[in-house]
Coordinates of C-alpha atoms in Angstrom, one line a residue:
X8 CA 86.1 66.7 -79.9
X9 CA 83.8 65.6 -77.1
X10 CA 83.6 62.5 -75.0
X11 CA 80.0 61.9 -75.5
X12 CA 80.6 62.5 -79.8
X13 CA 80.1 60.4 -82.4
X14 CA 84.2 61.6 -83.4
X15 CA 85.8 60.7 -80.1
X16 CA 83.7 56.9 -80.3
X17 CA 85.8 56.0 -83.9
X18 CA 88.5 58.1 -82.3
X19 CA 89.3 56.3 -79.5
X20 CA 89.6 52.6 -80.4
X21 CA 92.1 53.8 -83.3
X22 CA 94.3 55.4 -80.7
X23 CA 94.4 52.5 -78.4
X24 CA 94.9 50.1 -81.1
X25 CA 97.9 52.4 -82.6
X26 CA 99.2 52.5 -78.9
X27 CA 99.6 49.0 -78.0
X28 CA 100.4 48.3 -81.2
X29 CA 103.6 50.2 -81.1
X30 CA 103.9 49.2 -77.4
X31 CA 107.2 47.5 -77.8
X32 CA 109.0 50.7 -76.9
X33 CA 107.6 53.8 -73.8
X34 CA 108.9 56.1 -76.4
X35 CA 106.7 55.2 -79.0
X36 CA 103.5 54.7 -76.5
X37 CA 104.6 58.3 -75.5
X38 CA 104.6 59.9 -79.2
X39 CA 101.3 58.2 -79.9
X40 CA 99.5 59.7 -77.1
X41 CA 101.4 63.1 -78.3
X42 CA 100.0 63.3 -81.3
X43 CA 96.6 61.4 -80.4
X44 CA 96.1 64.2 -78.0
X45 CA 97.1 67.2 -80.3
X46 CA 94.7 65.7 -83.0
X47 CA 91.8 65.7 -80.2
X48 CA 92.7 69.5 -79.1
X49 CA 92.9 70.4 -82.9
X50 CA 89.5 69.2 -83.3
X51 CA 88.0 71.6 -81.2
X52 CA 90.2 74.6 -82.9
X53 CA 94.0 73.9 -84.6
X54 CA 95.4 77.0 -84.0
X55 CA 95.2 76.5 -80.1
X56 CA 97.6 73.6 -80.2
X57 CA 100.3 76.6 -81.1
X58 CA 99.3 78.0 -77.4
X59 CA 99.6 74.4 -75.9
X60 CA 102.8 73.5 -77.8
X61 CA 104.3 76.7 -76.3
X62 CA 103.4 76.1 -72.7
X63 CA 104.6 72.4 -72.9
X64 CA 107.6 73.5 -74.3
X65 CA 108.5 76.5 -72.4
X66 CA 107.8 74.4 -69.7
X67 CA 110.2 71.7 -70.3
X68 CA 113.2 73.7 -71.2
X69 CA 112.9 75.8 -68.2
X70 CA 112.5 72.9 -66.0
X71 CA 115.8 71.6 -67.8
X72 CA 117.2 75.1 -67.0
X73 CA 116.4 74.6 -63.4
X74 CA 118.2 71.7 -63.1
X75 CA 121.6 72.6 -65.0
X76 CA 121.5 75.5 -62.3
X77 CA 122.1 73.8 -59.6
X78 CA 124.3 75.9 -56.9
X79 CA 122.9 79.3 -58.9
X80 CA 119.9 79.8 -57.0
X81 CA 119.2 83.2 -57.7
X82 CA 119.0 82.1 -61.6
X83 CA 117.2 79.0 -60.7
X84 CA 114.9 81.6 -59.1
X85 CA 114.5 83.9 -62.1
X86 CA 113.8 80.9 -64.3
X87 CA 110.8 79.3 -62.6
X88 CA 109.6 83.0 -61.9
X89 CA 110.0 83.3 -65.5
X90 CA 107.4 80.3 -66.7
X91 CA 105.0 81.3 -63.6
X92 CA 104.7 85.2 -65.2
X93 CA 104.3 83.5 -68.7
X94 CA 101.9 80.9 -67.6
X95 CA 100.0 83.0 -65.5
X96 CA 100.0 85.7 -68.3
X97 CA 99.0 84.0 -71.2
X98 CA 95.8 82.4 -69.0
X99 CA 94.8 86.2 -68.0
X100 CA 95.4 87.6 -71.6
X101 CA 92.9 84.8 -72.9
X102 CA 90.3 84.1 -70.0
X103 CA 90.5 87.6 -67.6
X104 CA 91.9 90.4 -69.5
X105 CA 88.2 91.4 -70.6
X106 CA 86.9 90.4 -67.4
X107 CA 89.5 93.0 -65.3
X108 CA 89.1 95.8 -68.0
X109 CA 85.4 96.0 -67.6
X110 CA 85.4 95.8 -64.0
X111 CA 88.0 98.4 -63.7
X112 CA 85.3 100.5 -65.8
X113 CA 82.6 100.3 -64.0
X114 CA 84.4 101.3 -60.8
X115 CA 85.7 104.0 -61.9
X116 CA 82.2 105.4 -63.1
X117 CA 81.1 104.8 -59.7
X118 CA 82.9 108.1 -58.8
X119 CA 81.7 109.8 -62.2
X120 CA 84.7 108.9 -64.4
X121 CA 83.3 107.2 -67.6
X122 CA 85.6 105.3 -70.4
X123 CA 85.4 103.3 -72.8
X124 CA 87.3 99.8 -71.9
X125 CA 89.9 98.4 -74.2
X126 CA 88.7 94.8 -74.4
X127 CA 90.2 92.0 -76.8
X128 CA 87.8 89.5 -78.8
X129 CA 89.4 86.2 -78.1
X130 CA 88.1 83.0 -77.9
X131 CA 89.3 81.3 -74.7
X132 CA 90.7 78.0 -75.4
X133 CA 89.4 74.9 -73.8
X134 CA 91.1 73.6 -71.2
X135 CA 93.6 76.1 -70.8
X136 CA 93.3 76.3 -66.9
X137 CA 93.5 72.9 -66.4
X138 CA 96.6 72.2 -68.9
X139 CA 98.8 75.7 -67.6
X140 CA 97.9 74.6 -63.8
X141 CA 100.0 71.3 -64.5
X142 CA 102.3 72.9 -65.9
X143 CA 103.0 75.4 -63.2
X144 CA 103.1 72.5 -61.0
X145 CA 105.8 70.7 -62.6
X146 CA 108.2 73.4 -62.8
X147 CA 107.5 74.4 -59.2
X148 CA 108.4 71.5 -57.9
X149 CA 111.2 71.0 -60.3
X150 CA 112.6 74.6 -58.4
X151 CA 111.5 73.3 -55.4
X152 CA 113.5 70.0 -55.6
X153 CA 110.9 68.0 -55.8
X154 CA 110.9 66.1 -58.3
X155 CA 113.9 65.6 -60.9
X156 CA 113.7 67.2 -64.6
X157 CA 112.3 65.3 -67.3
X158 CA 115.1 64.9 -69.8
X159 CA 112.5 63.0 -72.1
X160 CA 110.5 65.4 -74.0
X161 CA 107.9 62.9 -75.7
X162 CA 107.3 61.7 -71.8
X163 CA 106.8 65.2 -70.6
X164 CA 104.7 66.3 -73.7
X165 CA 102.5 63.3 -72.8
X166 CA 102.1 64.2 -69.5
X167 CA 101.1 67.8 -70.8
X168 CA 98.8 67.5 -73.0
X169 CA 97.1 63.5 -72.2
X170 CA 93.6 63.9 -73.9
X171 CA 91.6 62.3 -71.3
X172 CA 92.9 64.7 -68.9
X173 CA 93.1 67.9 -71.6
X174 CA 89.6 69.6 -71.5
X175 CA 88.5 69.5 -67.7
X176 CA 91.5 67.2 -65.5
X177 CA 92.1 65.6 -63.4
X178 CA 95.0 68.4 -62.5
X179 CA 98.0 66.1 -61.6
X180 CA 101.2 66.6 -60.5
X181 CA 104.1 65.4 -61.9
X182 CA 105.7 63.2 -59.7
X183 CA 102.4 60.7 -60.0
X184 CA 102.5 60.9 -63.7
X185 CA 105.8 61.3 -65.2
X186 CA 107.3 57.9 -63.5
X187 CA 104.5 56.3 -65.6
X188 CA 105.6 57.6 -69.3
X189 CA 109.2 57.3 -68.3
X190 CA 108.7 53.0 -68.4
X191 CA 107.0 51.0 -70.9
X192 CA 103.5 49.7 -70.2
X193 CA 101.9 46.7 -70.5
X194 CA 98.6 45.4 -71.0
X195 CA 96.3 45.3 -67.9
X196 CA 93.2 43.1 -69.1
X197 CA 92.0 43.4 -65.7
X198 CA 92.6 47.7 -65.0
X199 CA 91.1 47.4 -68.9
X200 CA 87.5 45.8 -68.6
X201 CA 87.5 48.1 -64.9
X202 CA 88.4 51.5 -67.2
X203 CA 85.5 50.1 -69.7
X204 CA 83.2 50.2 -66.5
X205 CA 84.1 53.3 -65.5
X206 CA 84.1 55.0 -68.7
X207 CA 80.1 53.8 -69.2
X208 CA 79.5 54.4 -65.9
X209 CA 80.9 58.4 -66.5
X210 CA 79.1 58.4 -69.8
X211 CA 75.8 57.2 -68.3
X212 CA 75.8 60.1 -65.7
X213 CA 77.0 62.8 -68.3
X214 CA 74.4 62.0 -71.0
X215 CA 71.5 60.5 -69.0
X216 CA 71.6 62.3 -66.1
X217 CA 73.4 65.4 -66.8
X218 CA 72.3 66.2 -70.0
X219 CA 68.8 65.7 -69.7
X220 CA 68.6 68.0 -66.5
X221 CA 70.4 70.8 -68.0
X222 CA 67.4 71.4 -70.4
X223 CA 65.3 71.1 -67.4
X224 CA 67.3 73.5 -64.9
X225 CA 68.1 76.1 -68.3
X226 CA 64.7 76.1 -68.9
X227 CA 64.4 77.3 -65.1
X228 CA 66.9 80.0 -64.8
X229 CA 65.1 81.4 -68.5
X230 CA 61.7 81.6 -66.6
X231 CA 62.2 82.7 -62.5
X232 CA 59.1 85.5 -62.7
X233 CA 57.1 82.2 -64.0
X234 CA 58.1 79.8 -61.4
X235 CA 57.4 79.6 -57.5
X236 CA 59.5 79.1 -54.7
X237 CA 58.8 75.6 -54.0
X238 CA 59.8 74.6 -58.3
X239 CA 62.7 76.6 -58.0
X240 CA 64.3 74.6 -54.4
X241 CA 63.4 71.4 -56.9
X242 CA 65.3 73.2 -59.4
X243 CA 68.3 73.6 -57.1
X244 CA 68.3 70.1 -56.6
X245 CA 68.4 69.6 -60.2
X246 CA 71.3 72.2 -60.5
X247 CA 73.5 70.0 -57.7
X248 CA 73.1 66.6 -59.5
X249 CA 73.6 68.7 -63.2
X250 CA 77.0 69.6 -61.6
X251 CA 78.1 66.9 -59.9
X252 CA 77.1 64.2 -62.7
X253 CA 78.6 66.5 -66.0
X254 CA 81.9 67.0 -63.9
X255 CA 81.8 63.5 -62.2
X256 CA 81.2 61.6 -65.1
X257 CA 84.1 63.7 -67.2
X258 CA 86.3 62.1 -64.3
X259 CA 85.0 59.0 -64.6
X260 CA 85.5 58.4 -68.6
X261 CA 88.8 60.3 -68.3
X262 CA 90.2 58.2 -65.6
X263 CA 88.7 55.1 -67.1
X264 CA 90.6 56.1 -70.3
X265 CA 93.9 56.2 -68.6
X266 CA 93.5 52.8 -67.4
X267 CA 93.1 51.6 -71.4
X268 CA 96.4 53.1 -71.7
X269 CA 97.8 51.5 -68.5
X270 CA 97.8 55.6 -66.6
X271 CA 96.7 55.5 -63.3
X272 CA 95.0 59.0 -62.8
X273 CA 94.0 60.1 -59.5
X274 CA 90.4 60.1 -58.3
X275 CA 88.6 63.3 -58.7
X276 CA 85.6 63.0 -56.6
X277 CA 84.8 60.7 -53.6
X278 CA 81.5 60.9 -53.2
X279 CA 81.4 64.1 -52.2
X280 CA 77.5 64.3 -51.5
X281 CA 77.8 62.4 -48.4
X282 CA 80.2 64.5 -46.7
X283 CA 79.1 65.6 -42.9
X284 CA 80.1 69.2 -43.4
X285 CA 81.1 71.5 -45.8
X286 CA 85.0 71.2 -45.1
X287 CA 84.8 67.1 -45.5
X288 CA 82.7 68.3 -49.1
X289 CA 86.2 70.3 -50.4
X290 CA 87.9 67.3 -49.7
X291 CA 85.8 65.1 -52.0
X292 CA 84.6 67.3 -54.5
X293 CA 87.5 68.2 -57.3
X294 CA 90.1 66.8 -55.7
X295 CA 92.5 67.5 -57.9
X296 CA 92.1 71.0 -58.0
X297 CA 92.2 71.2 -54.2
X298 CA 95.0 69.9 -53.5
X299 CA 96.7 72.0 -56.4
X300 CA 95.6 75.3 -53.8
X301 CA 96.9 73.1 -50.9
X302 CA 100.6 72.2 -52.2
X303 CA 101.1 75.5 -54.7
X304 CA 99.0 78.8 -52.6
X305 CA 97.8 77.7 -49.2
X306 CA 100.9 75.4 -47.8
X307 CA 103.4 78.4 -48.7
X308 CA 101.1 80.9 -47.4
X309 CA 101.8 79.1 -44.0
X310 CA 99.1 76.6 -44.4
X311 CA 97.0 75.8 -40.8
X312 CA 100.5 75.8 -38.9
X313 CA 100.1 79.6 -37.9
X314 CA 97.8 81.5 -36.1
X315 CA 93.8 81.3 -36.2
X316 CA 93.6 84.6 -37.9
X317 CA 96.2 83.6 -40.6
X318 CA 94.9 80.3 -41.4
X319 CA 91.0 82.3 -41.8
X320 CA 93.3 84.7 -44.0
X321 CA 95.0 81.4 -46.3
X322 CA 91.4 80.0 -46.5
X323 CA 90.2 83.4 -47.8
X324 CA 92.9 83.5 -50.4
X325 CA 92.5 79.8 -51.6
X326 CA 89.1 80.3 -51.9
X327 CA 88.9 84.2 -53.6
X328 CA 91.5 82.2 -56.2
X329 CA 89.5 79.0 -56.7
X330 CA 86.3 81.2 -57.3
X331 CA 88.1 83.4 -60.0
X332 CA 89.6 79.9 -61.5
X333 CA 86.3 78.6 -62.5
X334 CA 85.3 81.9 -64.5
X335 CA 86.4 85.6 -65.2
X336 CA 82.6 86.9 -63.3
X337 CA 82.2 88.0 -60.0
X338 CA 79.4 85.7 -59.0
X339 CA 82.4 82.8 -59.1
X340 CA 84.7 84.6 -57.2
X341 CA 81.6 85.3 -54.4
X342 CA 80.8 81.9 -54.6
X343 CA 84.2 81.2 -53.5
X344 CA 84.2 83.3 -50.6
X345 CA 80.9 81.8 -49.5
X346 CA 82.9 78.8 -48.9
X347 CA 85.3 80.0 -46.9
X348 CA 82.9 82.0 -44.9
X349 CA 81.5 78.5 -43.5
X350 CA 85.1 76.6 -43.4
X351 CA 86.6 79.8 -41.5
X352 CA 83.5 78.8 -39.2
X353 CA 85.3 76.0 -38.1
X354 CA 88.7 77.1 -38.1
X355 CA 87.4 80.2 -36.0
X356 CA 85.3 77.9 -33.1
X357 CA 87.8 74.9 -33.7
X358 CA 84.9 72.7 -34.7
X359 CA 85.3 69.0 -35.5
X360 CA 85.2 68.3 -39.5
X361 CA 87.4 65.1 -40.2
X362 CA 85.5 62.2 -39.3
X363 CA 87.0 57.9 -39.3
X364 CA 83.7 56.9 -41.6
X365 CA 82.2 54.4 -38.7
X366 CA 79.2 55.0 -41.0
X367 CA 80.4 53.3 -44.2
X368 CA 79.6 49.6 -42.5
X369 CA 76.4 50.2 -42.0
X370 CA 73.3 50.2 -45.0
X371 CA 71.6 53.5 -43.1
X372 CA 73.4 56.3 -41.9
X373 CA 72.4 57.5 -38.4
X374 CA 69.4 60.2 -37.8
X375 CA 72.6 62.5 -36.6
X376 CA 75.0 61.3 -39.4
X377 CA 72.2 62.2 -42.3
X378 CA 71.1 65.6 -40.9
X379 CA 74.8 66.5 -41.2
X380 CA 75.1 64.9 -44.6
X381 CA 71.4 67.0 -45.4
X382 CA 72.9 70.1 -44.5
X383 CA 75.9 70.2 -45.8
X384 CA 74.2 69.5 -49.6
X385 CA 71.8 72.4 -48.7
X386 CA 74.9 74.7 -47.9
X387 CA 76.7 73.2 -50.9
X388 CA 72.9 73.3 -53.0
X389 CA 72.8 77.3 -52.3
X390 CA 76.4 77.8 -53.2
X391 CA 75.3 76.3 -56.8
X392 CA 73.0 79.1 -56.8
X393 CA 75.4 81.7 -56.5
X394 CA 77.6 79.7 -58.9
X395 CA 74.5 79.1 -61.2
X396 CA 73.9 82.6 -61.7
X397 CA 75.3 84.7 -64.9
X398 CA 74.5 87.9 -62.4
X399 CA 73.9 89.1 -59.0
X400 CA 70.6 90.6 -60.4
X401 CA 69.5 86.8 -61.2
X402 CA 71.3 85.5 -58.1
X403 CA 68.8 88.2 -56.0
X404 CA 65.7 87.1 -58.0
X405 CA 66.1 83.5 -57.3
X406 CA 66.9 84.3 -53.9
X407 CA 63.9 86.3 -53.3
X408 CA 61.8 83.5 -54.8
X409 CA 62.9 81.0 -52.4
X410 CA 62.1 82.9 -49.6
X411 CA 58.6 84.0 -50.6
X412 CA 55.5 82.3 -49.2
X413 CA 55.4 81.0 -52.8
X414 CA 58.1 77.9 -51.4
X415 CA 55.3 76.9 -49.4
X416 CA 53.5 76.1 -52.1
X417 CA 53.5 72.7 -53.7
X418 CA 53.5 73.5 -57.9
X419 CA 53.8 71.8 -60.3
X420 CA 57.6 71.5 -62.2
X421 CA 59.1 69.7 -65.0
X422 CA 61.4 67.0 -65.4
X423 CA 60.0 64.8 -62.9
X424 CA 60.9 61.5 -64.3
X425 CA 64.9 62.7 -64.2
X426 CA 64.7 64.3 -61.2
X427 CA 63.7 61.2 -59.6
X428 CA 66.2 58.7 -61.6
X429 CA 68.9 61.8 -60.2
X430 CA 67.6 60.4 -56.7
X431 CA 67.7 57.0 -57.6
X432 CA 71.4 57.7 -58.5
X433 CA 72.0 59.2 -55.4
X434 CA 70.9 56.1 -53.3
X435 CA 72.8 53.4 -55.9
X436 CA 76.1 55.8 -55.0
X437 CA 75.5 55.6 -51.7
X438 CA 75.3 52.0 -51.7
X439 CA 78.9 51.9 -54.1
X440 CA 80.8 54.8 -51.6
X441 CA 83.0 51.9 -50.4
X442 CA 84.2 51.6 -54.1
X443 CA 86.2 53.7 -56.6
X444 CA 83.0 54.2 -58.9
X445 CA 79.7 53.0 -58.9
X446 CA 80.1 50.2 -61.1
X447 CA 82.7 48.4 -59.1
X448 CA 80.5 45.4 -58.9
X449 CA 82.7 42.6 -58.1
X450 CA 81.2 40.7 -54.9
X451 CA 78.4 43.0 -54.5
X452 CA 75.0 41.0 -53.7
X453 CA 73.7 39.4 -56.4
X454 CA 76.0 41.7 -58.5
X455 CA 78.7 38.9 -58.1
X456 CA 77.4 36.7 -60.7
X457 CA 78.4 37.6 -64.0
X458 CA 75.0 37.2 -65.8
X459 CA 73.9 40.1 -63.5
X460 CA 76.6 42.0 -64.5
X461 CA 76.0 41.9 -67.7
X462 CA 72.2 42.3 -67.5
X463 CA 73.1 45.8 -65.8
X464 CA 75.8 47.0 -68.0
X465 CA 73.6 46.3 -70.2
X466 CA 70.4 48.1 -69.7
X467 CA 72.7 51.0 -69.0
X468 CA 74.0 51.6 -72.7
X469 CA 70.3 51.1 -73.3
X470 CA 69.5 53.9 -71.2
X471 CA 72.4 55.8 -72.6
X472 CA 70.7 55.0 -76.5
X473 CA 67.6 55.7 -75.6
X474 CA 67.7 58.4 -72.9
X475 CA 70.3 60.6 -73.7
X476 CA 69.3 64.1 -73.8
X477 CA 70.7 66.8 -76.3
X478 CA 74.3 67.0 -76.4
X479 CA 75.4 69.6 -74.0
X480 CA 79.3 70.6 -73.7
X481 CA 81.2 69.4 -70.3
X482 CA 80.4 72.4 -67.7
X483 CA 83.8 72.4 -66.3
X484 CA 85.8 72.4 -69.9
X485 CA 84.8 75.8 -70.2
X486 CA 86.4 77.1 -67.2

């Protein structure tokens, strides 16, 4: 089951009503959202709910284990080493056993030894990186003393397996969400009607934007011996607002969601195509995720607080891991590493990449401020290229393309009309980046009168009728 599906539209309203209708009690809000969620994952396929009931369970026990150790470390040890090798394993059997066998073949016929590989036909469940990553966190920093056991299974199965969060995040940890399962919640009318904005406001930018330009940018990537330089940069545009909307407006509906159910979820993206450089982008683009690197893989690899060549090293690492996260294909993992090559840039000459955002005051960014903010989405732009690409071989032809005389050229392209309402919402976010999302209107210009509220919201589920383009799966719930 989709967000943007006819299915998840009857099935949501049911759930909430069941949930607050039961709401006398945490622990029945809790099992509601249990099996609400394990009736959305058993849409897409049952049988994965086993896989998801065994790493939530696992999981908890373990963490319980943990805890009733206390003063046997070693065991405590073995334990939470235990449910990271499981974790880690069943996620590698399922999305990178194939992946590793077949790459391990071709090397080895690079020095004239040819096999067959031994590869497995599995279907790779959805969400499974997301849903074992929070996992791992909560029984890391149940070892780690962190955070104290849940001793409430229906709480910690909720936290688990939440359905807004299930398919693509937000990745949180446990010490945000647990404390809010573990007490009853009440009805926010006010975090409610804010959710509903945010949830049309995601949906808008999934199934307007989005959707439409992946027809235009598939259509691209199916045609580059057709196409000239100049309609393939427009097309890498197009890629950068496909990405960023799909994955931004997930976050959006999913954290809108939590706030029908009273959940707080983090925020996900902070306007992340404003950032002045390409370290300030990684720390407004999948949030979430980020910061799961930063607390579980670069902090214990020493973090920035050893020396200049270790910290390029941790970056490296982070990076090669967060590539490889997002797919079992080279091209991600390269992707990754094209990153760090910039950010170890300006660990290496020290340069300045935190900034106090003087800039957010003012209705025009500075000529200085917005050539920083236009090179860091062209660094980011040719990143999507790489992470575009199903191939190097296609990676090389695009490339080539772009630097022929051919980008010279003005051509014609398609998809005009979106491109330019993909601009429009570039300009309307820069005008909400002082907000949580973009339709945070309250006291905004003429925004602050209610009729104009409602004219707006509006003409957006018009657009969203009338304007959708073909259904096309969230990009980031297949990784």
């Amino acid at each position: 089951m989709l967000f943007n599906s006819f299915e998840f539209l009857l099935f949501l309203p049911i759930v909430f009503g069941l949930y607050w209708l039961v709401g006398k009690s945490h622990r029945w809000q809790n099992i509601t959202v249990f099996i609400a969620s394990y009736v959305f994952y058993a849409w897409w396929d049952w049988r994965f709910c086993f896989l998801l009931l065994f790493t939530s369970l696992m999981t908890y026990f373990i963490g319980l284990g943990i805890e009733q150790s206390e003063g046997k470390r070693k065991l405590q040890k073995w334990l939470s080493a235990t449910n990271i090798i499981v974790n880690v394993g069943i996620l590698g059997i399922f999305k990178y056993f194939n992946f590793f066998a077949e790459s391990f073949a071709e090397l080895f016929s690079v020095f004239g030894i040819h096999f067959d590989s031994f590869t497995l036909q599995l279907i790779l469940p959805v969400g499974i990186s997301f849903y074992t990553f929070q996992a791992l966190g909560y029984s890391i920093d149940v070892y780690q003393h962190k955070i104290k056991a849940s001793h409430d299974i229906f709480s910690f199965m909720a936290f688990i397996s939440f359905f807004p969060q299930l398919l693509a995040g937000p990745i949180e940890r446990a010490s945000n969400m647990l404390p809010q399962y573990q007490k009853k919640r009440s009805f926010d009318y006010t975090l409610a009607v804010d959710g509903c904005r945010q949830i049309l406001y995601g949906v808008f930018k999934k199934m307007v934007i989005a959707d439409n330009l992946a027809s235009v940018v598939n259509t691209a990537w199916d045609s580059l011996n057709d196409l000239s330089g100049f309609a393939l940069l427009v097309y890498a545009f197009a890629y950068s607002m496909q990405i960023y909307s799909d994955f931004s407006g997930y976050s959006d509906i999913s954290i809108g969601i939590g706030k029908l159910f009273g959940i707080r979820i983090m925020q996900n993206f902070n306007y992340p195509y404003f950032s002045r450089n390409i370290p300030d982008f990684w720390r407004k683009w999948h949030i979430s995720l980020m910061k799961w690197f930063q607390n579980y893989i670069y902090f214990p690899l020493g973090g920035s607080r050893c020396s200049k060549w270790k910290v390029i090293r941790n970056t490296f690492i982070v990076f090669a891991v967060s590539g490889l996260w997002h797919g079992a294909n080279w091209t991600f993992v390269v992707w990754g590493l094209y990153h760090a090559l910039i950010i170890s840039v300006f660990i290496f000459f020290r340069l300045k990449s935190k900034y106090v955002d003087a800039e957010s005051a003012k209705q025009l960014p500075s000529l200085k401020v917005f050539g920083q903010m236009v090179l860091t989405f062209v660094l980011a732009t040719f990143g999507w290229i790489i992470f575009r690409a199903d191939n190097f071989t296609l990676f090389a032809e695009y490339v080539s393309k772009l630097c022929s005389p051919s980008i010279f050229t003005i051509s014609d392209f398609e998809g005009k009309s979106i491109l330019a309402a993909s601009f429009l919402l570039l300009v309307w976010e820069w005008l909400m980046r002082k907000r949580i999302h973009g339709l945070q209107l309250a006291n905004h210009g003429l925004l602050k009168y209610k009729v104009c509220r409602i004219v707006l919201y509006y003409t957006i589920l018009m657009l969203i009728f009338h304007e959708a383009g073909k259904n096309v799966q969230f990009i980031y719930s297949q990784f």
